[in-house]
Every structure is written in structure tokens, then in C-alpha cells.
Amino acid sequence: MTVATEGNLRIVFPVGATVRKFDEEPGGPSHPMKAVDFVVELGNRVLFLEIKDPQNPRAPERNTEEYIENFVGEKLDEDIIHKFRNSFIREWAGGNIDEWLGGKQKKPLYFFLLFAFDGLDRRILDARTATLRRKLPVRGQAPRRWRRHIAEDCAVFNLAAWNALLPAFPVSRLG
């Protein structure tokens, strides 16, 4: 088992998972190419995981209505999409993408966004997922001329949805 923390959140990954705190690696937060919070390599897939936690008392956005409205209203999408795409480019430049997507053990890439705010209902999470699927784009959403897709799929979760749909990777609050 591997335990990772991001701010006020703790995620437990199963035995065998390789978890990298990607935005703290060399070329991390100060680098012009922003990165997702974690890259998680599992036996059968790779996850890019971005975490937003407006309910963390120490978070700069601090559960403000404006921040939540910006997320729901797609105003944070450019930042989220750039983090995903820049992470993809950084991993491609490092040779990992070829290994995952073209190697003997092809591992599809997924993008998960954990928006840890209890006030998001399933309808909002589904709408945000559909929008990000189109904007990234993921399998089935890419232009026809593309021979490959960037990601297999993506999903947006709050804590309750994450723990219900991904029980093998439980998330909890610290303290």
C-alpha cells in the first residue's frame, strides 16, 4: 500500500501502485509547464490525478462561492486542461508515454479530477466530466484525423463519489 497526501487529503493506493508527486518533481511548480498533482502507475493503467480542495482550511481559495462557481461554470477549465496536457508532454518527453501506450503491456491513460467539495451533486459531476471529455479530448472525442487519442477517459469526483466508485483508492481528510 502507498499513501499519498495533498494538502488536507490522504489517498491510499493498493500494493504495487507507483505513485509520483508529479508537481513536486524537478521542473515542478515553478516550471512554466504546470503539472497534475500525481501520476499513478498501476498494473493495467496510468492515472493523472489533479486535486482541488476548496474545503481545506489552508487552501487559498478557502471554499469561496466564487471559486466553486468558477469550477461549475468552466472558468477553471483552461488551467485544468493545461495541467493535463503539459503533464502528458512532460511524460512523453521523458519516454514514459511510449512505454505505457505502445509497450508490451499497453496501459491506457486516465485523467481523474478530485474536486473535494461536498456541495457538488452527481448532476454537476457528470456535467463537468462530459465537458472535460470533450475539451481534453479523450477516446471517441478526438478529431477523426487523429490516429491516437490522448487519454482513454476522464472523470470528475467529489469525496463521496470517489470513495463510492473507487473503493480501492480511499480518500480521507487529515485531522
PDB file of C-alpha atoms in Angstrom:
ATOM      1  CA  MET A   1       0.000   0.000   0.000  1.00  0.00           C
ATOM      2  CA  THR A   2       1.159   3.515  -0.840  1.00  0.00           C
ATOM      3  CA  VAL A   3      -0.157   6.576   0.968  1.00  0.00           C
ATOM      4  CA  ALA A   4      -0.096   9.987  -0.698  1.00  0.00           C
ATOM      5  CA  THR A   5      -1.142  13.330   0.712  1.00  0.00           C
ATOM      6  CA  GLU A   6      -2.194  16.526  -0.953  1.00  0.00           C
ATOM      7  CA  GLY A   7      -2.976  19.372   1.380  1.00  0.00           C
ATOM      8  CA  ASN A   8      -5.593  18.111   3.802  1.00  0.00           C
ATOM      9  CA  LEU A   9      -6.323  14.868   1.913  1.00  0.00           C
ATOM     10  CA  ARG A  10      -4.885  11.375   2.256  1.00  0.00           C
ATOM     11  CA  ILE A  11      -5.219   8.780  -0.529  1.00  0.00           C
ATOM     12  CA  VAL A  12      -4.349   5.131  -0.042  1.00  0.00           C
ATOM     13  CA  PHE A  13      -3.272   3.268  -3.186  1.00  0.00           C
ATOM     14  CA  PRO A  14      -3.080  -0.519  -3.454  1.00  0.00           C
ATOM     15  CA  VAL A  15       0.093  -2.575  -3.188  1.00  0.00           C
ATOM     16  CA  GLY A  16       2.067  -2.389  -6.414  1.00  0.00           C
ATOM     17  CA  ALA A  17       0.987   1.128  -7.363  1.00  0.00           C
ATOM     18  CA  THR A  18       3.769   3.529  -8.265  1.00  0.00           C
ATOM     19  CA  VAL A  19       2.769   6.997  -7.097  1.00  0.00           C
ATOM     20  CA  ARG A  20       4.734  10.089  -8.063  1.00  0.00           C
ATOM     21  CA  LYS A  21       4.020  13.538  -6.648  1.00  0.00           C
ATOM     22  CA  PHE A  22       4.398  14.911 -10.132  1.00  0.00           C
ATOM     23  CA  ASP A  23       4.027  18.614  -9.437  1.00  0.00           C
ATOM     24  CA  GLU A  24       6.960  18.438  -6.987  1.00  0.00           C
ATOM     25  CA  GLU A  25       9.400  16.704  -9.347  1.00  0.00           C
ATOM     26  CA  PRO A  26      12.216  18.748 -10.932  1.00  0.00           C
ATOM     27  CA  GLY A  27      10.642  21.283 -13.211  1.00  0.00           C
ATOM     28  CA  GLY A  28       7.622  21.241 -10.882  1.00  0.00           C
ATOM     29  CA  PRO A  29       5.544  24.184  -9.591  1.00  0.00           C
ATOM     30  CA  SER A  30       7.875  26.948 -10.805  1.00  0.00           C
ATOM     31  CA  HIS A  31       8.182  25.410 -14.276  1.00  0.00           C
ATOM     32  CA  PRO A  32       6.129  27.160 -16.980  1.00  0.00           C
ATOM     33  CA  MET A  33       4.568  23.807 -17.883  1.00  0.00           C
ATOM     34  CA  LYS A  34       2.285  23.107 -14.928  1.00  0.00           C
ATOM     35  CA  ALA A  35       1.669  19.519 -13.875  1.00  0.00           C
ATOM     36  CA  VAL A  36      -1.040  17.366 -12.385  1.00  0.00           C
ATOM     37  CA  ASP A  37      -0.608  16.559  -8.709  1.00  0.00           C
ATOM     38  CA  PHE A  38       0.060  12.825  -9.101  1.00  0.00           C
ATOM     39  CA  VAL A  39       0.983  10.287 -11.741  1.00  0.00           C
ATOM     40  CA  VAL A  40      -0.104   6.840 -10.592  1.00  0.00           C
ATOM     41  CA  GLU A  41       1.037   3.746 -12.441  1.00  0.00           C
ATOM     42  CA  LEU A  42      -0.995   0.625 -11.799  1.00  0.00           C
ATOM     43  CA  GLY A  43      -0.641  -2.817 -13.303  1.00  0.00           C
ATOM     44  CA  ASN A  44      -3.218  -2.163 -16.004  1.00  0.00           C
ATOM     45  CA  ARG A  45      -3.491   1.632 -16.348  1.00  0.00           C
ATOM     46  CA  VAL A  46      -1.959   5.013 -15.610  1.00  0.00           C
ATOM     47  CA  LEU A  47      -3.791   7.810 -13.807  1.00  0.00           C
ATOM     48  CA  PHE A  48      -3.121  11.506 -13.978  1.00  0.00           C
ATOM     49  CA  LEU A  49      -4.702  12.857 -10.798  1.00  0.00           C
ATOM     50  CA  GLU A  50      -5.431  16.522 -10.144  1.00  0.00           C
ATOM     51  CA  ILE A  51      -6.831  17.556  -6.759  1.00  0.00           C
ATOM     52  CA  LYS A  52      -8.683  20.742  -5.897  1.00  0.00           C
ATOM     53  CA  ASP A  53      -9.703  21.082  -2.261  1.00  0.00           C
ATOM     54  CA  PRO A  54     -11.572  24.303  -1.516  1.00  0.00           C
ATOM     55  CA  GLN A  55     -12.718  22.876   1.849  1.00  0.00           C
ATOM     56  CA  ASN A  56      -9.133  22.704   3.116  1.00  0.00           C
ATOM     57  CA  PRO A  57      -8.888  25.455   5.761  1.00  0.00           C
ATOM     58  CA  ARG A  58      -5.420  26.361   4.472  1.00  0.00           C
ATOM     59  CA  ALA A  59      -6.339  26.425   0.783  1.00  0.00           C
ATOM     60  CA  PRO A  60      -6.003  29.839  -0.845  1.00  0.00           C
ATOM     61  CA  GLU A  61      -9.471  29.510  -2.379  1.00  0.00           C
ATOM     62  CA  ARG A  62     -10.974  28.580   1.039  1.00  0.00           C
ATOM     63  CA  ASN A  63     -14.398  27.329  -0.014  1.00  0.00           C
ATOM     64  CA  THR A  64     -15.380  30.627  -1.541  1.00  0.00           C
ATOM     65  CA  GLU A  65     -18.574  30.776  -3.512  1.00  0.00           C
ATOM     66  CA  GLU A  66     -16.695  32.422  -6.369  1.00  0.00           C
ATOM     67  CA  TYR A  67     -14.197  29.539  -6.643  1.00  0.00           C
ATOM     68  CA  ILE A  68     -16.993  26.949  -6.665  1.00  0.00           C
ATOM     69  CA  GLU A  69     -18.942  28.976  -9.230  1.00  0.00           C
ATOM     70  CA  ASN A  70     -15.808  29.255 -11.383  1.00  0.00           C
ATOM     71  CA  PHE A  71     -15.363  25.487 -11.291  1.00  0.00           C
ATOM     72  CA  VAL A  72     -19.000  24.729 -12.075  1.00  0.00           C
ATOM     73  CA  GLY A  73     -19.068  27.470 -14.721  1.00  0.00           C
ATOM     74  CA  GLU A  74     -15.995  26.062 -16.538  1.00  0.00           C
ATOM     75  CA  LYS A  75     -13.777  29.071 -15.738  1.00  0.00           C
ATOM     76  CA  LEU A  76     -11.086  26.825 -14.231  1.00  0.00           C
ATOM     77  CA  ASP A  77     -11.033  24.501 -17.250  1.00  0.00           C
ATOM     78  CA  GLU A  78      -8.109  26.146 -19.043  1.00  0.00           C
ATOM     79  CA  ASP A  79      -5.866  25.639 -16.017  1.00  0.00           C
ATOM     80  CA  ILE A  80      -7.052  22.045 -15.538  1.00  0.00           C
ATOM     81  CA  ILE A  81      -6.660  21.166 -19.219  1.00  0.00           C
ATOM     82  CA  HIS A  82      -3.198  22.749 -19.408  1.00  0.00           C
ATOM     83  CA  LYS A  83      -2.078  20.746 -16.375  1.00  0.00           C
ATOM     84  CA  PHE A  84      -3.226  17.530 -18.053  1.00  0.00           C
ATOM     85  CA  ARG A  85      -1.744  18.318 -21.473  1.00  0.00           C
ATOM     86  CA  ASN A  86       1.524  19.664 -20.073  1.00  0.00           C
ATOM     87  CA  SER A  87       1.863  16.559 -17.906  1.00  0.00           C
ATOM     88  CA  PHE A  88       1.281  14.427 -20.985  1.00  0.00           C
ATOM     89  CA  ILE A  89       4.008  16.320 -22.867  1.00  0.00           C
ATOM     90  CA  ARG A  90       6.446  16.066 -19.945  1.00  0.00           C
ATOM     91  CA  GLU A  91       5.835  12.320 -19.672  1.00  0.00           C
ATOM     92  CA  TRP A  92       6.099  11.910 -23.453  1.00  0.00           C
ATOM     93  CA  ALA A  93       9.408  13.805 -23.481  1.00  0.00           C
ATOM     94  CA  GLY A  94      10.647  11.519 -20.691  1.00  0.00           C
ATOM     95  CA  GLY A  95       9.738   8.415 -22.686  1.00  0.00           C
ATOM     96  CA  ASN A  96       7.008   7.176 -20.369  1.00  0.00           C
ATOM     97  CA  ILE A  97       4.106   7.694 -22.772  1.00  0.00           C
ATOM     98  CA  ASP A  98       5.711   5.422 -25.377  1.00  0.00           C
ATOM     99  CA  GLU A  99       6.299   2.792 -22.719  1.00  0.00           C
ATOM    100  CA  TRP A 100       2.724   2.954 -21.399  1.00  0.00           C
ATOM    101  CA  LEU A 101       0.780   3.339 -24.614  1.00  0.00           C
ATOM    102  CA  GLY A 102       2.982   1.488 -27.067  1.00  0.00           C
ATOM    103  CA  GLY A 103       4.880  -1.035 -24.993  1.00  0.00           C
ATOM    104  CA  LYS A 104       4.220  -4.702 -24.482  1.00  0.00           C
ATOM    105  CA  GLN A 105       1.869  -4.006 -21.570  1.00  0.00           C
ATOM    106  CA  LYS A 106      -0.229  -1.249 -23.043  1.00  0.00           C
ATOM    107  CA  LYS A 107      -1.600   0.833 -20.200  1.00  0.00           C
ATOM    108  CA  PRO A 108      -4.379   3.259 -21.034  1.00  0.00           C
ATOM    109  CA  LEU A 109      -4.133   6.738 -19.534  1.00  0.00           C
ATOM    110  CA  TYR A 110      -6.977   8.189 -17.458  1.00  0.00           C
ATOM    111  CA  PHE A 111      -7.403  11.671 -16.023  1.00  0.00           C
ATOM    112  CA  PHE A 112      -9.179  11.983 -12.682  1.00  0.00           C
ATOM    113  CA  LEU A 113     -10.075  15.293 -11.101  1.00  0.00           C
ATOM    114  CA  LEU A 114     -10.944  15.147  -7.426  1.00  0.00           C
ATOM    115  CA  PHE A 115     -12.786  18.352  -6.532  1.00  0.00           C
ATOM    116  CA  ALA A 116     -13.150  17.871  -2.790  1.00  0.00           C
ATOM    117  CA  PHE A 117     -16.248  19.928  -2.143  1.00  0.00           C
ATOM    118  CA  ASP A 118     -19.258  18.257  -0.556  1.00  0.00           C
ATOM    119  CA  GLY A 119     -21.765  20.556  -2.234  1.00  0.00           C
ATOM    120  CA  LEU A 120     -21.330  19.094  -5.733  1.00  0.00           C
ATOM    121  CA  ASP A 121     -24.085  16.678  -6.654  1.00  0.00           C
ATOM    122  CA  ARG A 122     -23.958  13.861  -9.196  1.00  0.00           C
ATOM    123  CA  ARG A 123     -25.562  16.027 -11.886  1.00  0.00           C
ATOM    124  CA  ILE A 124     -22.771  18.632 -11.625  1.00  0.00           C
ATOM    125  CA  LEU A 125     -20.033  15.979 -11.510  1.00  0.00           C
ATOM    126  CA  ASP A 126     -21.462  14.302 -14.628  1.00  0.00           C
ATOM    127  CA  ALA A 127     -21.725  17.614 -16.470  1.00  0.00           C
ATOM    128  CA  ARG A 128     -18.149  18.551 -15.572  1.00  0.00           C
ATOM    129  CA  THR A 129     -16.949  15.109 -16.686  1.00  0.00           C
ATOM    130  CA  ALA A 130     -18.725  15.441 -20.050  1.00  0.00           C
ATOM    131  CA  THR A 131     -17.208  18.889 -20.614  1.00  0.00           C
ATOM    132  CA  LEU A 132     -13.664  17.755 -19.789  1.00  0.00           C
ATOM    133  CA  ARG A 133     -14.056  14.676 -22.016  1.00  0.00           C
ATOM    134  CA  ARG A 134     -14.777  16.979 -24.923  1.00  0.00           C
ATOM    135  CA  LYS A 135     -12.068  19.534 -24.103  1.00  0.00           C
ATOM    136  CA  LEU A 136      -9.116  17.224 -23.386  1.00  0.00           C
ATOM    137  CA  PRO A 137     -10.190  15.258 -25.657  1.00  0.00           C
ATOM    138  CA  VAL A 138     -10.476  11.596 -24.696  1.00  0.00           C
ATOM    139  CA  ARG A 139     -11.157   8.440 -26.737  1.00  0.00           C
ATOM    140  CA  GLY A 140     -14.077   8.971 -29.063  1.00  0.00           C
ATOM    141  CA  GLN A 141     -13.904  12.771 -28.735  1.00  0.00           C
ATOM    142  CA  ALA A 142     -10.716  13.402 -30.754  1.00  0.00           C
ATOM    143  CA  PRO A 143     -10.799  14.652 -34.355  1.00  0.00           C
ATOM    144  CA  ARG A 144     -11.125  11.850 -36.929  1.00  0.00           C
ATOM    145  CA  ARG A 145      -7.738  12.597 -38.450  1.00  0.00           C
ATOM    146  CA  TRP A 146      -6.005  11.638 -35.204  1.00  0.00           C
ATOM    147  CA  ARG A 147      -4.533   8.150 -35.255  1.00  0.00           C
ATOM    148  CA  ARG A 148      -4.228   8.092 -31.456  1.00  0.00           C
ATOM    149  CA  HIS A 149      -6.134   9.547 -28.572  1.00  0.00           C
ATOM    150  CA  ILE A 150      -4.520  11.289 -25.630  1.00  0.00           C
ATOM    151  CA  ALA A 151      -6.499   9.620 -22.861  1.00  0.00           C
ATOM    152  CA  GLU A 152      -8.847   6.704 -22.563  1.00  0.00           C
ATOM    153  CA  ASP A 153     -11.269   8.629 -20.363  1.00  0.00           C
ATOM    154  CA  CYS A 154     -11.607  11.184 -17.587  1.00  0.00           C
ATOM    155  CA  ALA A 155     -13.876  11.691 -14.612  1.00  0.00           C
ATOM    156  CA  VAL A 156     -14.652  14.358 -12.034  1.00  0.00           C
ATOM    157  CA  PHE A 157     -15.327  13.302  -8.452  1.00  0.00           C
ATOM    158  CA  ASN A 158     -16.113  14.780  -5.083  1.00  0.00           C
ATOM    159  CA  LEU A 159     -15.003  12.835  -1.984  1.00  0.00           C
ATOM    160  CA  ALA A 160     -18.225  10.823  -1.683  1.00  0.00           C
ATOM    161  CA  ALA A 161     -18.263   9.867  -5.375  1.00  0.00           C
ATOM    162  CA  TRP A 162     -14.558   8.985  -5.314  1.00  0.00           C
ATOM    163  CA  ASN A 163     -14.921   6.680  -2.324  1.00  0.00           C
ATOM    164  CA  ALA A 164     -18.093   5.076  -3.735  1.00  0.00           C
ATOM    165  CA  LEU A 165     -16.720   4.493  -7.235  1.00  0.00           C
ATOM    166  CA  LEU A 166     -13.040   3.887  -6.398  1.00  0.00           C
ATOM    167  CA  PRO A 167     -13.066   1.939  -3.114  1.00  0.00           C
ATOM    168  CA  ALA A 168      -9.612   0.514  -3.854  1.00  0.00           C
ATOM    169  CA  PHE A 169      -8.199   4.070  -3.505  1.00  0.00           C
ATOM    170  CA  PRO A 170      -9.905   5.524  -0.414  1.00  0.00           C
ATOM    171  CA  VAL A 171      -9.573   9.234   0.262  1.00  0.00           C
ATOM    172  CA  SER A 172      -9.992  10.791   3.685  1.00  0.00           C
ATOM    173  CA  ARG A 173      -9.395  14.135   5.343  1.00  0.00           C
ATOM    174  CA  LEU A 174      -6.462  14.572   7.692  1.00  0.00           C
ATOM    175  CA  GLY A 175      -7.196  15.901  11.155  1.00  0.00           C
TER     176      GLY A 175
END
